[in-house]
mmCIF file of C-alpha atoms and ligand atoms in Angstrom:
data_model
loop_
_atom_site.group_PDB
_atom_site.id
_atom_site.type_symbol
_atom_site.label_atom_id
_atom_site.label_comp_id
_atom_site.label_asym_id
_atom_site.label_seq_id
_atom_site.Cartn_x
_atom_site.Cartn_y
_atom_site.Cartn_z
ATOM 1 C CA UNK A 1 79.663 -149.356 230.277
ATOM 2 C CA UNK A 2 78.752 -147.169 227.207
ATOM 3 C CA UNK A 3 75.770 -148.868 225.059
ATOM 4 C CA UNK A 4 78.380 -148.685 222.209
ATOM 5 C CA UNK A 5 81.061 -150.649 224.011
ATOM 6 C CA UNK A 6 78.614 -153.121 225.455
ATOM 7 C CA UNK A 7 77.453 -153.809 222.103
ATOM 8 C CA UNK A 8 80.797 -154.568 220.723
ATOM 9 C CA UNK A 9 81.303 -157.263 223.261
ATOM 10 C CA UNK A 10 78.090 -158.692 222.506
ATOM 11 C CA UNK A 11 79.139 -158.744 218.945
ATOM 12 C CA UNK A 12 76.757 -156.225 217.977
ATOM 13 C CA UNK A 13 77.093 -155.664 214.096
ATOM 14 C CA UNK A 14 75.786 -152.467 212.195
ATOM 15 C CA UNK A 15 71.706 -152.978 211.750
ATOM 16 C CA UNK A 16 70.863 -152.882 208.270
ATOM 17 C CA UNK A 17 67.439 -151.081 207.754
ATOM 18 C CA UNK A 18 66.361 -153.627 205.031
ATOM 19 C CA UNK A 19 66.466 -156.492 207.761
ATOM 20 C CA UNK A 20 63.333 -157.228 209.709
ATOM 21 C CA UNK A 21 63.086 -158.156 213.154
ATOM 22 C CA UNK A 22 60.435 -160.666 214.334
ATOM 23 C CA UNK A 23 56.860 -159.497 214.990
ATOM 24 C CA UNK A 24 56.130 -157.506 218.283
ATOM 25 C CA UNK A 25 60.031 -156.962 218.772
ATOM 26 C CA UNK A 26 60.953 -154.127 221.121
ATOM 27 C CA UNK A 27 62.606 -151.005 219.152
ATOM 28 C CA UNK A 28 65.825 -151.486 217.849
ATOM 29 C CA UNK A 29 68.404 -150.563 220.205
ATOM 30 C CA UNK A 30 66.987 -151.826 223.091
ATOM 31 C CA UNK A 31 66.116 -155.245 221.083
ATOM 32 C CA UNK A 32 69.573 -155.595 220.528
ATOM 33 C CA UNK A 33 70.576 -155.247 224.378
ATOM 34 C CA UNK A 34 67.887 -157.411 225.328
ATOM 35 C CA UNK A 35 68.228 -160.218 222.918
ATOM 36 C CA UNK A 36 70.364 -162.984 224.177
ATOM 37 C CA UNK A 37 70.586 -164.685 220.844
ATOM 38 C CA UNK A 38 69.621 -167.872 222.158
ATOM 39 C CA UNK A 39 67.683 -168.670 218.848
ATOM 40 C CA UNK A 40 64.335 -169.952 220.963
ATOM 41 C CA UNK A 41 62.362 -167.781 218.686
ATOM 42 C CA UNK A 42 64.030 -169.270 215.454
ATOM 43 C CA UNK A 43 63.154 -173.004 216.764
ATOM 44 C CA UNK A 44 59.615 -171.810 218.029
ATOM 45 C CA UNK A 45 58.470 -170.594 214.321
ATOM 46 C CA UNK A 46 56.069 -173.156 212.627
ATOM 47 C CA UNK A 47 56.832 -171.741 208.748
ATOM 48 C CA UNK A 48 60.859 -171.357 210.028
ATOM 49 C CA UNK A 49 60.890 -167.799 208.560
ATOM 50 C CA UNK A 50 63.108 -166.489 211.246
ATOM 51 C CA UNK A 51 66.705 -167.121 210.980
ATOM 52 C CA UNK A 52 70.148 -165.611 212.588
ATOM 53 C CA UNK A 53 71.464 -162.807 210.968
ATOM 54 C CA UNK A 54 75.423 -162.002 211.211
ATOM 55 C CA UNK A 55 75.947 -161.302 214.960
ATOM 56 C CA UNK A 56 73.233 -164.188 215.729
ATOM 57 C CA UNK A 57 70.038 -161.692 216.160
ATOM 58 C CA UNK A 58 67.250 -162.980 214.529
ATOM 59 C CA UNK A 59 65.428 -161.754 211.328
ATOM 60 C CA UNK A 60 62.762 -162.575 208.984
ATOM 61 C CA UNK A 61 63.608 -164.071 205.917
ATOM 62 C CA UNK A 62 60.287 -163.886 203.701
ATOM 63 C CA UNK A 63 61.960 -165.869 201.193
ATOM 64 C CA UNK A 64 60.939 -168.879 203.217
ATOM 65 C CA UNK A 65 57.337 -168.056 203.821
ATOM 66 C CA UNK A 66 54.930 -165.847 205.455
ATOM 67 C CA UNK A 67 54.324 -164.897 209.001
ATOM 68 C CA UNK A 68 51.033 -166.381 210.065
ATOM 69 C CA UNK A 69 51.102 -163.949 213.200
ATOM 70 C CA UNK A 70 50.868 -167.262 215.627
ATOM 71 C CA UNK A 71 52.777 -165.112 218.108
ATOM 72 C CA UNK A 72 54.885 -168.311 219.009
ATOM 73 C CA UNK A 73 57.977 -166.579 218.526
ATOM 74 C CA UNK A 74 56.927 -164.150 221.261
ATOM 75 C CA UNK A 75 55.848 -166.901 223.796
ATOM 76 C CA UNK A 76 59.338 -168.609 223.040
ATOM 77 C CA UNK A 77 61.434 -165.527 224.055
ATOM 78 C CA UNK A 78 62.566 -165.614 227.604
ATOM 79 C CA UNK A 79 64.285 -162.201 227.360
ATOM 80 C CA UNK A 80 61.287 -160.669 226.353
ATOM 81 C CA UNK A 81 62.990 -158.700 223.049
ATOM 82 C CA UNK A 82 59.485 -159.951 221.560
ATOM 83 C CA UNK A 83 56.855 -158.470 223.594
ATOM 84 C CA UNK A 84 53.188 -158.196 222.959
ATOM 85 C CA UNK A 85 52.226 -155.061 224.981
ATOM 86 C CA UNK A 86 48.240 -156.164 224.575
ATOM 87 C CA UNK A 87 46.409 -158.287 222.673
ATOM 88 C CA UNK A 88 45.760 -155.127 220.187
ATOM 89 C CA UNK A 89 49.610 -154.310 219.718
ATOM 90 C CA UNK A 90 50.489 -154.306 216.021
ATOM 91 C CA UNK A 91 53.182 -156.611 214.962
ATOM 92 C CA UNK A 92 55.173 -154.346 213.025
ATOM 93 C CA UNK A 93 54.422 -151.510 210.283
ATOM 94 C CA UNK A 94 55.545 -153.780 207.187
ATOM 95 C CA UNK A 95 53.290 -153.300 204.410
ATOM 96 C CA UNK A 96 54.099 -154.563 200.687
ATOM 97 C CA UNK A 97 55.619 -152.444 198.113
ATOM 98 C CA UNK A 98 55.352 -153.213 194.377
ATOM 99 C CA UNK A 99 58.282 -152.493 192.013
ATOM 100 C CA UNK A 100 59.164 -151.542 189.035
ATOM 101 C CA UNK A 101 59.927 -155.100 187.835
ATOM 102 C CA UNK A 102 56.215 -156.202 188.088
ATOM 103 C CA UNK A 103 55.398 -157.877 184.965
ATOM 104 C CA UNK A 104 51.899 -156.103 184.600
ATOM 105 C CA UNK A 105 53.848 -152.747 184.813
ATOM 106 C CA UNK A 106 55.631 -153.714 181.718
ATOM 107 C CA UNK A 107 52.239 -155.231 180.003
ATOM 108 C CA UNK A 108 52.668 -158.774 180.901
ATOM 109 C CA UNK A 109 49.989 -160.640 182.056
ATOM 110 C CA UNK A 110 50.306 -161.603 185.933
ATOM 111 C CA UNK A 111 48.061 -161.897 188.913
ATOM 112 C CA UNK A 112 50.080 -164.063 191.286
ATOM 113 C CA UNK A 113 50.338 -161.622 194.029
ATOM 114 C CA UNK A 114 46.743 -161.119 194.106
ATOM 115 C CA UNK A 115 45.886 -164.793 193.861
ATOM 116 C CA UNK A 116 48.172 -165.429 197.119
ATOM 117 C CA UNK A 117 46.901 -162.489 199.228
ATOM 118 C CA UNK A 118 44.513 -163.808 201.837
ATOM 119 C CA UNK A 119 43.657 -160.627 202.730
ATOM 120 C CA UNK A 120 42.474 -159.144 199.032
ATOM 121 C CA UNK A 121 45.073 -156.556 199.458
ATOM 122 C CA UNK A 122 46.063 -157.023 196.141
ATOM 123 C CA UNK A 123 43.224 -156.426 193.627
ATOM 124 C CA UNK A 124 43.685 -156.440 189.949
ATOM 125 C CA UNK A 125 41.863 -153.627 187.926
ATOM 126 C CA UNK A 126 41.031 -154.300 184.133
ATOM 127 C CA UNK A 127 42.925 -152.097 182.028
ATOM 128 C CA UNK A 128 41.316 -151.350 178.354
ATOM 129 C CA UNK A 129 43.441 -152.314 175.460
ATOM 130 C CA UNK A 130 46.158 -153.385 178.067
ATOM 131 C CA UNK A 131 46.773 -156.290 181.045
ATOM 132 C CA UNK A 132 45.038 -155.708 184.268
ATOM 133 C CA UNK A 133 47.062 -153.583 186.952
ATOM 134 C CA UNK A 134 47.691 -154.310 190.385
ATOM 135 C CA UNK A 135 45.765 -152.151 193.022
ATOM 136 C CA UNK A 136 47.472 -152.286 196.603
ATOM 137 C CA UNK A 137 45.205 -151.491 199.453
ATOM 138 C CA UNK A 138 47.608 -150.588 202.378
ATOM 139 C CA UNK A 139 44.621 -150.741 204.722
ATOM 140 C CA UNK A 140 43.987 -154.318 204.338
ATOM 141 C CA UNK A 141 47.854 -155.299 204.245
ATOM 142 C CA UNK A 142 49.185 -157.006 207.270
ATOM 143 C CA UNK A 143 52.812 -157.301 206.064
ATOM 144 C CA UNK A 144 52.591 -160.916 206.086
ATOM 145 C CA UNK A 145 55.008 -160.879 203.416
ATOM 146 C CA UNK A 146 53.096 -163.933 201.757
ATOM 147 C CA UNK A 147 53.237 -162.328 198.136
ATOM 148 C CA UNK A 148 56.918 -161.782 198.222
ATOM 149 C CA UNK A 149 58.367 -165.206 197.448
ATOM 150 C CA UNK A 150 55.519 -166.141 194.592
ATOM 151 C CA UNK A 151 56.440 -163.194 192.671
ATOM 152 C CA UNK A 152 57.955 -164.613 189.616
ATOM 153 C CA UNK A 153 60.288 -161.361 189.288
ATOM 154 C CA UNK A 154 60.977 -160.755 192.718
ATOM 155 C CA UNK A 155 58.926 -157.110 192.252
ATOM 156 C CA UNK A 156 57.438 -157.162 195.742
ATOM 157 C CA UNK A 157 59.642 -156.096 198.755
ATOM 158 C CA UNK A 158 58.065 -155.439 202.452
ATOM 159 C CA UNK A 159 58.614 -152.091 203.739
ATOM 160 C CA UNK A 160 58.340 -150.450 206.589
ATOM 161 C CA UNK A 161 55.288 -147.928 206.515
ATOM 162 C CA UNK A 162 57.373 -145.255 208.188
ATOM 163 C CA UNK A 163 60.171 -145.309 205.873
ATOM 164 C CA UNK A 164 57.564 -145.081 202.916
ATOM 165 C CA UNK A 165 55.729 -142.064 203.923
ATOM 166 C CA UNK A 166 59.432 -140.157 204.036
HETATM 167 S S1 SF4 B 1 54.213 -164.982 214.960
HETATM 168 FE FE1 SF4 B 1 54.604 -167.258 214.212
HETATM 169 S S2 SF4 B 1 54.914 -167.397 212.102
HETATM 170 FE FE2 SF4 B 1 55.168 -165.464 212.555
HETATM 171 S S3 SF4 B 1 57.479 -164.973 213.146
HETATM 172 FE FE3 SF4 B 1 56.305 -165.205 215.112
HETATM 173 S S4 SF4 B 1 56.698 -167.534 214.915
HETATM 174 FE FE4 SF4 B 1 56.765 -167.119 212.983
HETATM 175 S S1 SF4 B 2 63.952 -165.854 221.668
HETATM 176 FE FE1 SF4 B 2 64.077 -163.749 222.035
HETATM 177 S S2 SF4 B 2 66.138 -163.703 222.959
HETATM 178 FE FE2 SF4 B 2 66.163 -165.681 221.701
HETATM 179 S S3 SF4 B 2 67.132 -165.091 220.013
HETATM 180 FE FE3 SF4 B 2 64.916 -164.982 219.740
HETATM 181 S S4 SF4 B 2 64.434 -162.634 220.252
HETATM 182 FE FE4 SF4 B 2 66.781 -163.163 220.967
HETATM 183 S S1 SF4 B 3 52.144 -158.663 202.434
HETATM 184 FE FE1 SF4 B 3 50.387 -160.289 202.977
HETATM 185 S S2 SF4 B 3 48.536 -158.968 203.198
HETATM 186 FE FE2 SF4 B 3 50.046 -157.522 202.404
HETATM 187 S S3 SF4 B 3 49.503 -157.764 200.382
HETATM 188 FE FE3 SF4 B 3 51.113 -159.253 200.546
HETATM 189 S S4 SF4 B 3 50.070 -161.104 200.833
HETATM 190 FE FE4 SF4 B 3 48.552 -159.345 201.173
#
């Protein structure tokens, strides 16, 4: 049976590149074939940031909180759609991206994202005669998503590093 036919029978939905699979998910095409939509990863996630998207496949919802990279979702996935090759395997390629609605960019004092980031990936650089501006250090950012929900203007999105570089 063709992959597309199998996908149709399993209720596969067109993948939205803006949705984020759980950490350590196998590549997308294989993921949809292997994930049984059992929901075990959703139940295993301590901060409950995993939700079922239309079609039943799990995605991360950073409006609910941040990923601690505890690995409980991976341990719960019997189908091995979430799989950690070794201890050094990166969970994903996500990085925070600060958009145009950032208050500091618009001349309004705000340092919320810098205050919540435990990795010090967002620091504030004093600006002579203006408000301090966020300085993002991609090398420090783990893509945990912890800065997204607290941003008062929704200026932060989690983006795939590969997409950002094209
Ligand atoms: S690694 Fe832990 S916090 Fe992150 S999605 Fe999996 S269960 Fe949730
Ligand atoms: S535990 Fe694995 S098989 Fe079950 S829904 Fe989550 S990713 Fe899919
Ligand atoms: S995603 Fe996490 S590590 Fe990256 S800037 Fe936001 S809070 Fe810091």
